[in-house]
Amino acid sequence: MSQTQDLLIEIGTEELPPKALLKLSQAFHQGVEQGLKNAELSFDALRAYATPRRLALVISKLQTQQDDLTVERRGPAVTAAFDEDGNPTKALQGFARSCGVDVDDLETMQTEKGAWLIFRQQQKGAETATLLPDIIQQSLNALPIPKRMRWGDLPGEFVRPVHWLVVLLGDDIVPVELLGVSADRFTVGHRFHHPQPIRISTPMTYAPQLETEGHVMVDYEARKQAIHGQVNELAASLGGDAVINPELLEEVTGLVEWPVALAGNFDQRFLELPPEALISSMEGHQKYFAVRAKNGDLLPHFITICNIASQDPAQVIAGNERVILPRLSDAAFFWETDRKSPLAARQEQLKTIVFQNKLGTVYDKSQRVAALAAIIAQQMGSEAQLAERAALLAKCDLVTEMVGEFPELQGIMGRYYAQLDGEPTDVAEALDEQYRPRFAGDELPQTATGIAVSLAEKLDTIVGLFGIGQPPSGVKDPFALRRAALGVLRIIIERQLSLDLFELISEAVNNFVDILTEDDVRTQVMQYFYDRLRGYVIDQGAKADEYESVLAVSPTQPLDFMQRLNAVAEFRKLEQAESLAAGNKRIGNILRKNEAEQEGLVVEPGLLVEPAEKALAEQVVEAQQALKPLYAASDYAGILNYLAGMRETIDAFFEQVMVMSDDEAVRNNRLALLNQTRALFLGVADISCLQE
Amino acid sequence: MSQTQDLLIEIGTEELPPKALLKLSQAFHQGVEQGLKNAELSFDALRAYATPRRLALVISKLQTQQDDLTVERRGPAVTAAFDEDGNPTKALQGFARSCGVDVDDLETMQTEKGAWLIFRQQQKGAETATLLPDIIQQSLNALPIPKRMRWGDLPGEFVRPVHWLVVLLGDDIVPVELLGVSADRFTVGHRFHHPQPIRISTPMTYAPQLETEGHVMVDYEARKQAIHGQVNELAASLGGDAVINPELLEEVTGLVEWPVALAGNFDQRFLELPPEALISSMEGHQKYFAVRAKNGDLLPHFITICNIASQDPAQVIAGNERVILPRLSDAAFFWETDRKSPLAARQEQLKTIVFQNKLGTVYDKSQRVAALAAIIAQQMGSEAQLAERAALLAKCDLVTEMVGEFPELQGIMGRYYAQLDGEPTDVAEALDEQYRPRFAGDELPQTATGIAVSLAEKLDTIVGLFGIGQPPSGVKDPFALRRAALGVLRIIIERQLSLDLFELISEAVNNFVDILTEDDVRTQVMQYFYDRLRGYVIDQGAKADEYESVLAVSPTQPLDFMQRLNAVAEFRKLEQAESLAAGNKRIGNILRKNEAEQEGLVVEPGLLVEPAEKALAEQVVEAQQALKPLYAASDYAGILNYLAGMRETIDAFFEQVMVMSDDEAVRNNRLALLNQTRALFLGVADISCLQE
């Protein structure tokens, strides 16, 4: 049982970037954890702490020394180690030298293959304290820091200037010097509440001391929960519910060491603005939380988190109310100005915004999207003009003041302005819906028009960028084509649209006149969709081989693809599935070997010899008849169910019939029979892809 | 996958008894945990919180509903269920009725033993919320509360009046009424810092909100660490180390919700008193922590933990210094007075203190202990008079003022006073050492005199109480005989004393003239020691059967017992051990069957027939010779090692010799041989007790 001690590491810095804080903390955590594992130092638990001014780790029951270990190096065989006079050979001497010992220090080891000389050495485990400096330094170097800072004439660089360093193993300081600061046992409390140093006697008292003495809630998660609870509490006291944007919550948690929520008010009249605009002003500029009434309307209040328990909250609140006023007034001004000219009037302006230098301006894009949206709307059986109109207006809000200030409001403001312009409701809605889904799990467009524009918008972007040879690569996906493609698939599938993706792609391609440089853009893009679809269906619980079996017959309607996929999943549950999959594999191989997979080979009843092949031939004919209506209804499950009934006949065929007969006529006839059999299954999917 | 929610339970009370707080919290924790397990409700983690004013639990990811389950009851066999006309028999009807259903609602189940009628029912899992009230109530009832309080005309009772109750499952209040209070979502902050209610929106924000808003550090362990750290920090700032008595630390943790350490000073002159006296005054009366200089002397400072971050610490400190002064003055006064008369002069007073009404006064006890201590000292080869003197003075400090005020100083003050009286150093030391070991793992007496008195003191108490028929029973052990007995064993064994326990017990018994009512006190007490020894050696890693094998030959010298035990442990590692253990078992059985286990049966060489028995007979004779010196040196390991060599011979004997010969003479001769063989082993231990 090896000795253990608790370990504390704290790095005190100038204010860290709030949005990056959690990532930094987690990376530091993982870095040190990995470092300890690599050094084979065991420990009980590791807790990470993070505030704007510090990153810390407390590791309980850390092994204070590595285990000793024996290293063995195998030398020459005894036979090769000594000459006939029994003197060490060059080989042996060389080996001994390489081990830094005399020949006599080597031992011999008996193996079934004979005796060998080996060098055994007890390697003493190193003291943890001596290993820590490297481990810490390594994990600091590995932190995901956009740009590191070097300051003064200090060695080393970090995301922010480092002011103090605490490293305690048990009750003792570990002599480490990092980033020009050497370790001690003194941390620092809250900037205002307790600027004095705090002496930490032992790692376990670190967090509690900082909390009770230092007024620093050093546990990130606890601080976040405190803010969450305080904001909810205040909102409730105001008779409403807080609007808690998760990103804002994280950011605020990264801004304070001791959170104190305070509420404030703003002038009722601002409530005439769209709530999204108010929320953007409050969150974006001031990091305030908005408050909703039970009916969902905004209330004229906000909640702020300050980093200090003020003696005079009233004054702080007054200050907060003062600073938000101009922000809201700006928003109100934008709202006024934007409404002076209708969206439609802004189309010309779109010519001034480049969408992508090869793909032209946003105006050009709108034109293309309008054309494509119209086609989609038609195919969906909804009004093409509405879709076209929506598409033409879709980007106009980009040139409004409000969206200029708050880009995240694109589409949303479009909706409001379109409504005020008296555009049809569907058109207005579509302007917002075009961007959906905005993120994984986001709502899909509701209205037919919204769907058409959203699909067209995304398809145009995808096709365009593939067309100019700029598909997304690994992490590089500036136009978020991955998300767009997934969005297209989700909309078509979950809204149950029988649209043909390949056809839409082709339409989109046609809209780019003399622009696209790549050939076979269609297939490239289609392939890209198939890859996204693969991920999508596997998330839904489908098996990879099921996906492959359907992909093999490459249906271009996503909805149809899903129906086949479900049929295959059902089919696989049948007891006949396994041997039919095997049978299909076998047939496939035979046909491939004999390049007989081309259509149109006819079966000559007269050439059928064996009973088993006659039986199969009959069943095939029956099946072809029986399945017609099922195909018509694309009842894939029904089809596979029916084909399952052919299992015995097919098995019997392979047991009793030798396909490769010497008589060529007979042989080709049998190949034809197999070809037709296989065709029956391929009408749904290539079930030979199914693994047991 | 069943739904889960976080659960919060908080019971707000009037100040809970600080020393009991942790126990209460743990019991509440276990009670609820058990309740949830019994209800088959799974959860992720359970965290307990405790402050003087609240007990709380936060349980994460608690299943919100029990799993459904199917209950099956087996009815009559089909054959017995219907008569020849196929009508249900009485048996079947009865069964159906007992299930509360019609005969038609029953199903039949095929088993290899035939068909049976069974009743199957889907039992819907209950909502967790409906189960919680009972679970909580049960665990409250089970709390280890010395005396429960009922207050006002409220139903139910608890350790202290309950003022509020929070029970949240997810974000919803669970409608519970406990102890006359109904659950809500409002807790209360620190009595002074934040007396207002705090609204808890969801369980996870409970602790963080109480901390940041309520100034309540609700985590007991964290609070304890905070105090630990603050006290150490202050002590360091005073240039010393804090004297942190674990019990005091726990008690103080149970007294505050927001710990703030403050230091104070007292007059240098008090440093003339024994440090233990000062520490007792500070800890006992004021719950202050004392401070030592690096050289171990006390410093004229103390550290207190207040439950509030005061605006004016200076004033608080002044107050603390004011209240400790009279305490220290008292101690000084005791110190003065006690020194006016020497310890020896206090013996008469001991006649006024009853030790135990049947066992007489402390004076009587001192006399007995003195006699016994003298004997022990003799046997140890140290000075009997010193031991006797020490024993006579041993209890005198009980009648000093200082010990009267601080019982925990008994023995310690005795040492100081004896030194001042000019008693020999050994005597003075012995007065303190007589009480050692005071607790598990405490130091043992060092001086020969101290050892003698300590052993005598304990033996006298144990023998006395057994002698009047008041041995400890289960939990009832008012005179801590268990600890005393273990102490005696530890002293003898770890101080390597070759004392015969049974002999000492006998001596102790003899000291009680016409007092002891029980017969065979000696064996009772010896047995009690054997039981303690069992626990002791097993803690040391010995196996139960090894202990048994030595116990079987009941050595009365604990040290000797240990040597045999170690020898057996070594022996068991030998490859011969197993078959020899078996052999001994076999021999033991034969001898027992033939009541031939009495000594003195002589082996008649003339009567030996088989070569195998001749061989054994020879080896036995050899062994008897060879082992003499080893026995003389009680080299038990050596003996067993030698005997291991007899394995083949013994095995051969049993393979080739039939003990139960029809010829009685031959038979008895063989029994005699086996008897001697066995005697060889029993000289060390009965290895037949060893299990494979």
XYZ file of C-alpha atoms in Angstrom, chain A residues 142-636:
495
model
C -1.720 22.061 -23.907
C -4.481 24.487 -22.900
C -6.681 25.561 -25.845
C -5.579 29.184 -25.779
C -6.303 31.223 -28.925
C -3.391 33.600 -28.395
C -0.961 33.284 -25.552
C 0.392 36.331 -23.756
C 3.919 36.995 -22.673
C 4.330 39.860 -20.264
C 7.100 41.900 -18.752
C 10.397 40.125 -19.192
C 8.901 36.980 -17.638
C 9.608 33.583 -19.130
C 6.684 31.502 -20.349
C 3.384 32.740 -21.647
C -0.233 32.151 -20.743
C -3.701 33.301 -21.655
C -3.431 36.037 -19.017
C -0.685 37.355 -16.738
C -0.182 34.986 -13.781
C 0.052 36.608 -10.360
C 0.323 33.750 -7.896
C 0.748 30.008 -7.765
C -0.231 27.557 -5.021
C 1.024 23.978 -5.138
C 0.590 21.928 -1.960
C 1.224 18.204 -1.633
C -0.224 17.356 1.755
C 0.782 20.230 4.028
C 3.974 20.994 2.131
C 4.701 23.464 -0.651
C 5.959 21.781 -3.809
C 8.870 23.863 -5.086
C 7.615 24.699 -8.557
C 8.318 27.759 -10.657
C 5.890 28.345 -13.480
C 5.371 31.314 -15.745
C 7.879 33.253 -13.670
C 6.005 32.718 -10.397
C 7.134 30.291 -7.732
C 4.689 28.205 -5.752
C 3.653 29.122 -2.237
C 0.684 28.447 0.046
C -0.960 31.853 -0.211
C -3.995 32.401 -2.391
C -5.964 35.636 -2.734
C -9.585 36.325 -1.910
C -12.240 38.318 -3.739
C -10.951 41.467 -5.426
C -13.171 43.716 -3.348
C -14.337 41.638 -0.403
C -11.025 40.151 0.624
C -8.004 41.361 -1.364
C -5.623 40.030 1.330
C -3.722 36.779 0.897
C -5.223 33.645 2.442
C -2.909 31.021 3.854
C -3.858 27.469 2.856
C -2.596 24.881 5.313
C -3.710 21.756 3.449
C -5.469 21.064 0.110
C -8.821 20.028 1.574
C -9.343 23.407 3.233
C -8.729 25.341 0.000
C -12.257 25.722 -1.331
C -13.963 26.129 2.065
C -11.445 28.766 3.149
C -11.815 30.744 -0.061
C -15.560 30.651 0.415
C -15.816 31.618 4.067
C -12.844 33.974 4.222
C -12.248 34.997 0.651
C -15.819 35.471 -0.526
C -14.926 33.405 -3.569
C -17.229 30.595 -4.633
C -14.515 28.662 -6.349
C -16.648 25.769 -7.619
C -17.799 26.706 -11.137
C -20.842 24.437 -11.139
C -21.969 25.581 -7.696
C -21.558 29.202 -8.760
C -23.646 28.536 -11.861
C -26.338 26.920 -9.720
C -26.242 29.850 -7.311
C -26.821 32.253 -10.190
C -29.528 30.033 -11.632
C -31.307 29.873 -8.292
C -30.948 33.562 -7.511
C -32.196 34.628 -10.928
C -35.205 32.318 -10.677
C -35.900 33.562 -7.168
C -35.812 37.215 -8.169
C -37.926 36.569 -11.257
C -40.507 34.829 -9.094
C -40.524 37.756 -6.681
C -41.290 39.938 -9.717
C -44.200 37.651 -10.545
C -42.584 36.136 -13.623
C -40.096 33.612 -14.936
C -36.514 34.373 -15.843
C -35.444 33.964 -19.476
C -32.271 31.943 -18.872
C -30.165 31.657 -22.003
C -27.692 28.818 -21.267
C -24.827 30.594 -23.016
C -25.433 33.762 -21.024
C -25.567 31.728 -17.818
C -22.176 30.208 -18.579
C -20.721 33.574 -19.519
C -21.932 35.269 -16.339
C -20.626 32.354 -14.265
C -17.274 33.054 -15.866
C -17.469 36.727 -14.901
C -17.983 36.613 -11.127
C -16.390 35.068 -8.063
C -19.272 35.824 -5.731
C -22.605 36.132 -7.543
C -25.295 38.461 -6.265
C -28.452 38.879 -8.338
C -30.187 42.254 -8.432
C -33.335 43.240 -10.287
C -33.972 46.460 -12.134
C -36.708 48.057 -14.219
C -36.999 49.725 -17.586
C -39.653 51.946 -19.091
C -42.931 50.205 -19.990
C -42.941 51.875 -23.411
C -40.073 49.658 -24.604
C -42.432 46.713 -24.344
C -43.824 47.813 -27.717
C -40.618 46.496 -29.279
C -40.373 42.860 -30.328
C -39.348 40.889 -27.227
C -36.466 39.316 -29.125
C -35.022 42.760 -29.712
C -35.274 43.658 -26.030
C -33.758 40.347 -24.989
C -30.893 40.793 -27.444
C -30.195 44.277 -26.079
C -30.242 43.055 -22.483
C -28.250 39.874 -23.023
C -25.861 41.048 -25.690
C -24.746 44.368 -24.283
C -25.382 44.130 -20.554
C -25.418 40.420 -19.737
C -28.813 40.964 -18.121
C -31.464 38.257 -17.806
C -34.928 39.163 -19.109
C -38.148 38.344 -17.233
C -41.348 36.948 -18.732
C -44.852 37.099 -17.320
C -46.706 33.802 -16.952
C -48.455 34.544 -20.256
C -45.077 34.729 -21.996
C -44.947 38.517 -22.503
C -41.869 40.313 -21.312
C -42.069 42.286 -18.079
C -40.346 45.685 -17.752
C -37.671 44.191 -15.495
C -34.203 42.740 -15.832
C -31.905 40.787 -13.538
C -28.174 41.359 -13.306
C -25.470 39.398 -11.554
C -22.891 41.520 -9.792
C -19.624 40.239 -8.452
C -20.025 41.854 -5.069
C -22.409 41.970 -2.156
C -22.858 45.718 -2.233
C -23.524 47.786 0.870
C -25.886 49.892 -1.184
C -27.727 47.711 -3.730
C -30.147 50.532 -4.561
C -27.278 52.525 -6.022
C -26.005 49.563 -8.036
C -29.487 48.984 -9.412
C -29.853 52.643 -10.327
C -26.582 52.358 -12.209
C -27.746 49.263 -14.082
C -30.986 50.977 -15.031
C -29.008 53.982 -16.269
C -26.794 51.941 -18.588
C -29.543 49.808 -20.136
C -31.639 52.865 -21.065
C -29.532 54.017 -24.062
C -29.321 50.422 -25.302
C -33.067 50.043 -25.328
C -33.437 53.503 -26.863
C -31.107 52.435 -29.669
C -33.227 49.343 -30.232
C -36.351 51.516 -30.275
C -34.668 53.858 -32.770
C -33.742 50.937 -35.061
C -37.321 49.679 -34.806
C -38.631 53.097 -35.841
C -36.209 53.657 -38.690
C -36.487 50.207 -40.176
C -40.241 50.553 -40.423
C -39.967 53.703 -42.541
C -39.294 51.598 -45.671
C -40.866 48.203 -46.441
C -38.728 45.108 -46.791
C -39.529 44.790 -50.463
C -37.869 48.134 -51.064
C -34.595 46.787 -49.742
C -34.030 44.167 -52.434
C -31.833 46.466 -54.488
C -29.553 46.909 -51.484
C -28.912 43.179 -51.445
C -26.870 43.659 -54.603
C -24.284 45.384 -52.434
C -23.741 42.348 -50.169
C -21.518 39.583 -51.440
C -22.733 36.132 -50.505
C -19.626 34.402 -51.812
C -17.367 36.009 -54.352
C -17.760 33.236 -56.953
C -21.426 32.727 -56.165
C -22.345 36.378 -56.402
C -24.374 38.677 -54.167
C -27.118 37.940 -51.737
C -29.440 39.399 -54.366
C -28.361 36.771 -56.877
C -28.864 34.093 -54.246
C -32.370 35.337 -53.476
C -33.268 35.051 -57.154
C -32.013 31.482 -57.329
C -33.677 30.501 -54.064
C -36.944 32.041 -55.267
C -36.880 29.909 -58.398
C -36.068 26.752 -56.511
C -38.562 27.458 -53.719
C -41.291 27.870 -56.289
C -40.541 24.460 -57.768
C -40.486 22.833 -54.349
C -43.746 24.510 -53.390
C -45.309 23.192 -56.576
C -44.130 19.678 -55.876
C -45.557 20.012 -52.343
C -48.803 21.208 -53.807
C -48.676 24.599 -52.096
C -48.695 28.088 -53.608
C -45.585 28.740 -55.666
C -46.067 32.522 -55.684
C -46.023 32.735 -51.909
C -42.802 30.747 -51.762
C -41.261 32.883 -54.467
C -42.291 36.105 -52.742
C -40.960 34.897 -49.416
C -37.667 33.901 -50.959
C -37.234 37.288 -52.580
C -37.848 39.055 -49.257
C -35.987 36.463 -47.209
C -32.668 38.303 -46.959
C -33.982 41.865 -46.908
C -33.817 42.175 -43.131
C -30.063 41.742 -43.341
C -29.857 45.372 -44.377
C -32.073 46.671 -41.551
C -30.561 48.600 -38.646
C -31.803 46.108 -36.091
C -30.256 43.045 -37.704
C -27.149 45.076 -38.407
C -26.830 45.514 -34.634
C -28.098 42.079 -33.627
C -27.272 39.547 -36.369
C -28.907 36.773 -34.309
C -32.243 38.467 -35.039
C -32.050 37.771 -38.777
C -35.291 36.217 -39.977
C -37.039 37.129 -36.752
C -37.015 40.836 -37.603
C -37.863 39.910 -41.182
C -41.024 38.299 -39.850
C -42.012 41.369 -37.831
C -41.328 43.817 -40.637
C -43.124 41.662 -43.216
C -46.170 41.544 -40.975
C -46.142 45.340 -40.674
C -45.729 45.600 -44.461
C -48.940 43.577 -44.737
C -47.280 40.639 -46.443
C -49.282 37.390 -46.270
C -48.838 35.570 -42.956
C -47.199 32.587 -44.642
C -44.659 34.850 -46.253
C -43.898 36.567 -42.954
C -43.547 33.274 -41.119
C -41.343 31.904 -43.871
C -38.803 34.665 -43.354
C -38.157 33.354 -39.847
C -38.589 29.697 -40.733
C -36.042 29.798 -43.560
C -33.230 29.507 -41.005
C -34.702 26.544 -39.201
C -33.453 24.234 -37.871
C -30.885 26.661 -36.412
C -29.210 23.974 -34.276
C -29.473 20.251 -33.544
C -32.915 19.536 -32.134
C -34.295 22.955 -33.120
C -37.862 23.217 -34.406
C -38.497 22.650 -38.123
C -40.402 25.073 -40.336
C -44.182 24.757 -39.929
C -45.707 26.456 -42.951
C -45.516 25.017 -46.464
C -43.983 28.270 -47.654
C -41.434 28.224 -44.847
C -40.514 24.676 -45.729
C -40.063 25.468 -49.390
C -37.859 28.506 -48.729
C -35.860 26.760 -46.006
C -35.126 23.799 -48.302
C -34.322 26.009 -51.277
C -32.106 28.317 -49.195
C -30.024 25.409 -47.923
C -29.875 23.439 -51.174
C -28.687 26.517 -53.041
C -25.849 27.044 -50.593
C -24.781 23.407 -50.604
C -24.923 22.986 -54.361
C -23.197 26.316 -54.882
C -20.198 25.567 -52.705
C -19.759 22.022 -53.982
C -20.134 23.428 -57.464
C -17.165 25.757 -57.086
C -15.073 23.040 -55.518
C -15.345 24.229 -51.922
C -17.034 21.349 -50.096
C -16.570 21.302 -46.293
C -13.362 19.578 -45.261
C -12.999 17.984 -41.856
C -13.374 20.837 -39.383
C -13.480 23.566 -42.049
C -17.146 24.234 -42.807
C -17.525 28.043 -42.942
C -21.002 27.920 -44.510
C -22.194 25.230 -42.088
C -23.117 22.938 -45.005
C -23.131 19.949 -42.646
C -25.910 21.495 -40.557
C -27.737 22.675 -43.691
C -27.685 19.202 -45.246
C -28.912 17.583 -42.057
C -31.625 20.245 -41.882
C -32.791 19.422 -45.400
C -33.010 15.733 -44.570
C -34.837 16.320 -41.266
C -37.383 18.598 -42.933
C -38.115 16.170 -45.769
C -38.275 13.104 -43.513
C -39.944 14.479 -40.390
C -42.406 16.586 -42.379
C -43.114 13.462 -44.462
C -42.475 15.106 -47.844
C -42.206 12.833 -50.853
C -39.588 15.002 -52.527
C -36.832 13.611 -54.716
C -33.574 14.992 -53.434
C -31.592 14.255 -56.568
C -34.164 16.081 -58.640
C -34.055 19.123 -56.338
C -30.275 19.103 -56.480
C -30.454 19.083 -60.244
C -32.857 22.022 -60.194
C -30.543 23.889 -57.868
C -27.623 23.185 -60.172
C -29.551 24.519 -63.151
C -30.075 27.828 -61.348
C -26.361 28.487 -61.473
C -25.765 29.548 -65.013
C -22.078 29.371 -66.075
C -20.937 29.564 -62.474
C -20.291 26.041 -61.302
C -16.883 24.708 -62.269
C -17.130 21.133 -60.988
C -18.619 18.339 -63.090
C -20.884 15.744 -61.516
C -21.846 18.207 -58.779
C -25.136 16.312 -58.544
C -23.569 13.023 -57.550
C -21.066 14.695 -55.230
C -23.850 16.495 -53.394
C -26.082 13.437 -53.409
C -23.254 11.435 -51.876
C -22.796 14.146 -49.252
C -26.479 13.821 -48.362
C -26.208 10.036 -48.192
C -23.366 10.410 -45.690
C -25.395 12.798 -43.536
C -28.373 10.456 -43.831
C -26.213 7.603 -42.563
C -25.428 9.522 -39.374
C -29.048 10.561 -39.021
C -30.528 7.061 -39.267
C -27.881 5.572 -36.985
C -28.733 8.206 -34.381
C -32.309 6.989 -34.801
C -31.140 3.504 -33.865
C -30.802 1.887 -37.291
C -27.965 -0.598 -37.845
C -25.156 0.254 -40.239
C -25.720 -2.853 -42.364
C -29.413 -2.040 -42.704
C -28.467 1.394 -44.011
C -25.977 -0.185 -46.427
C -28.585 -2.635 -47.735
C -30.906 0.241 -48.653
C -28.113 2.475 -49.926
C -27.186 -0.363 -52.324
C -30.372 0.391 -54.298
C -29.786 4.158 -53.834
C -33.296 5.596 -53.440
C -33.200 9.338 -53.981
C -36.321 10.171 -51.979
C -35.248 10.408 -48.312
C -38.756 9.476 -47.148
C -38.750 6.418 -49.414
C -35.282 5.552 -48.097
C -36.654 5.576 -44.557
C -39.598 3.363 -45.478
C -37.284 0.789 -47.022
C -35.000 1.020 -44.024
C -37.853 0.316 -41.616
C -38.991 -2.599 -43.768
C -35.488 -4.085 -43.641
C -35.343 -3.629 -39.876
C -38.647 -5.499 -39.580
C -37.539 -8.172 -42.065
C -34.363 -8.848 -40.097
C -36.507 -9.932 -37.152
C -37.982 -12.808 -39.183
C -36.486 -16.258 -38.679
C -36.038 -16.621 -42.440
C -33.981 -13.430 -42.632
C -30.606 -14.967 -41.958
C -30.666 -17.751 -44.522
C -32.250 -15.434 -47.125
C -29.480 -12.914 -46.570
C -26.999 -15.740 -47.080
C -28.863 -16.943 -50.148
C -28.814 -13.466 -51.680
C -25.123 -13.157 -50.971
C -24.532 -16.455 -52.724
C -26.657 -15.518 -55.706
C -24.905 -12.164 -55.917
C -21.503 -13.818 -56.010
C -22.471 -16.309 -58.668
C -23.988 -13.632 -60.877
C -21.029 -11.341 -60.400
C -18.578 -14.115 -61.349
C -20.567 -14.724 -64.493
C -21.207 -11.077 -65.317
C -24.819 -12.122 -65.624
C -26.233 -9.342 -63.598
C -27.573 -7.495 -66.645
C -31.335 -7.350 -67.004
C -33.420 -9.141 -69.569
C -32.080 -12.673 -69.324
C -35.171 -14.748 -69.875
C -35.885 -18.080 -68.206
C -36.694 -20.892 -70.628
C -39.198 -23.176 -68.879
C -38.172 -25.979 -71.268
C -34.603 -25.834 -70.034
C -35.496 -26.379 -66.374
C -34.311 -29.836 -65.342
C -34.363 -30.366 -61.597
C -37.625 -30.211 -59.614
C -36.017 -27.684 -57.275
C -35.308 -25.209 -60.076
C -38.743 -25.721 -61.507
C -40.222 -24.946 -58.108
C -38.180 -21.779 -57.795
C -39.051 -20.692 -61.297
C -42.738 -21.075 -60.540
C -42.472 -19.149 -57.313
C -40.607 -16.345 -59.023
C -43.365 -15.970 -61.561
C -46.009 -16.041 -58.849
C -44.073 -13.483 -56.845
C -43.701 -11.117 -59.775
C -47.466 -11.139 -60.059
C -48.237 -11.024 -56.370
C -45.852 -8.153 -55.627
C -47.057 -5.751 -58.313
C -49.747 -4.150 -56.092
C -47.400 -4.043 -53.107
C -44.785 -2.201 -55.138
C -47.470 0.152 -56.359
C -48.198 0.944 -52.719
C -44.465 0.843 -51.899
C -45.430 -1.520 -49.092
C -41.846 -2.631 -48.623
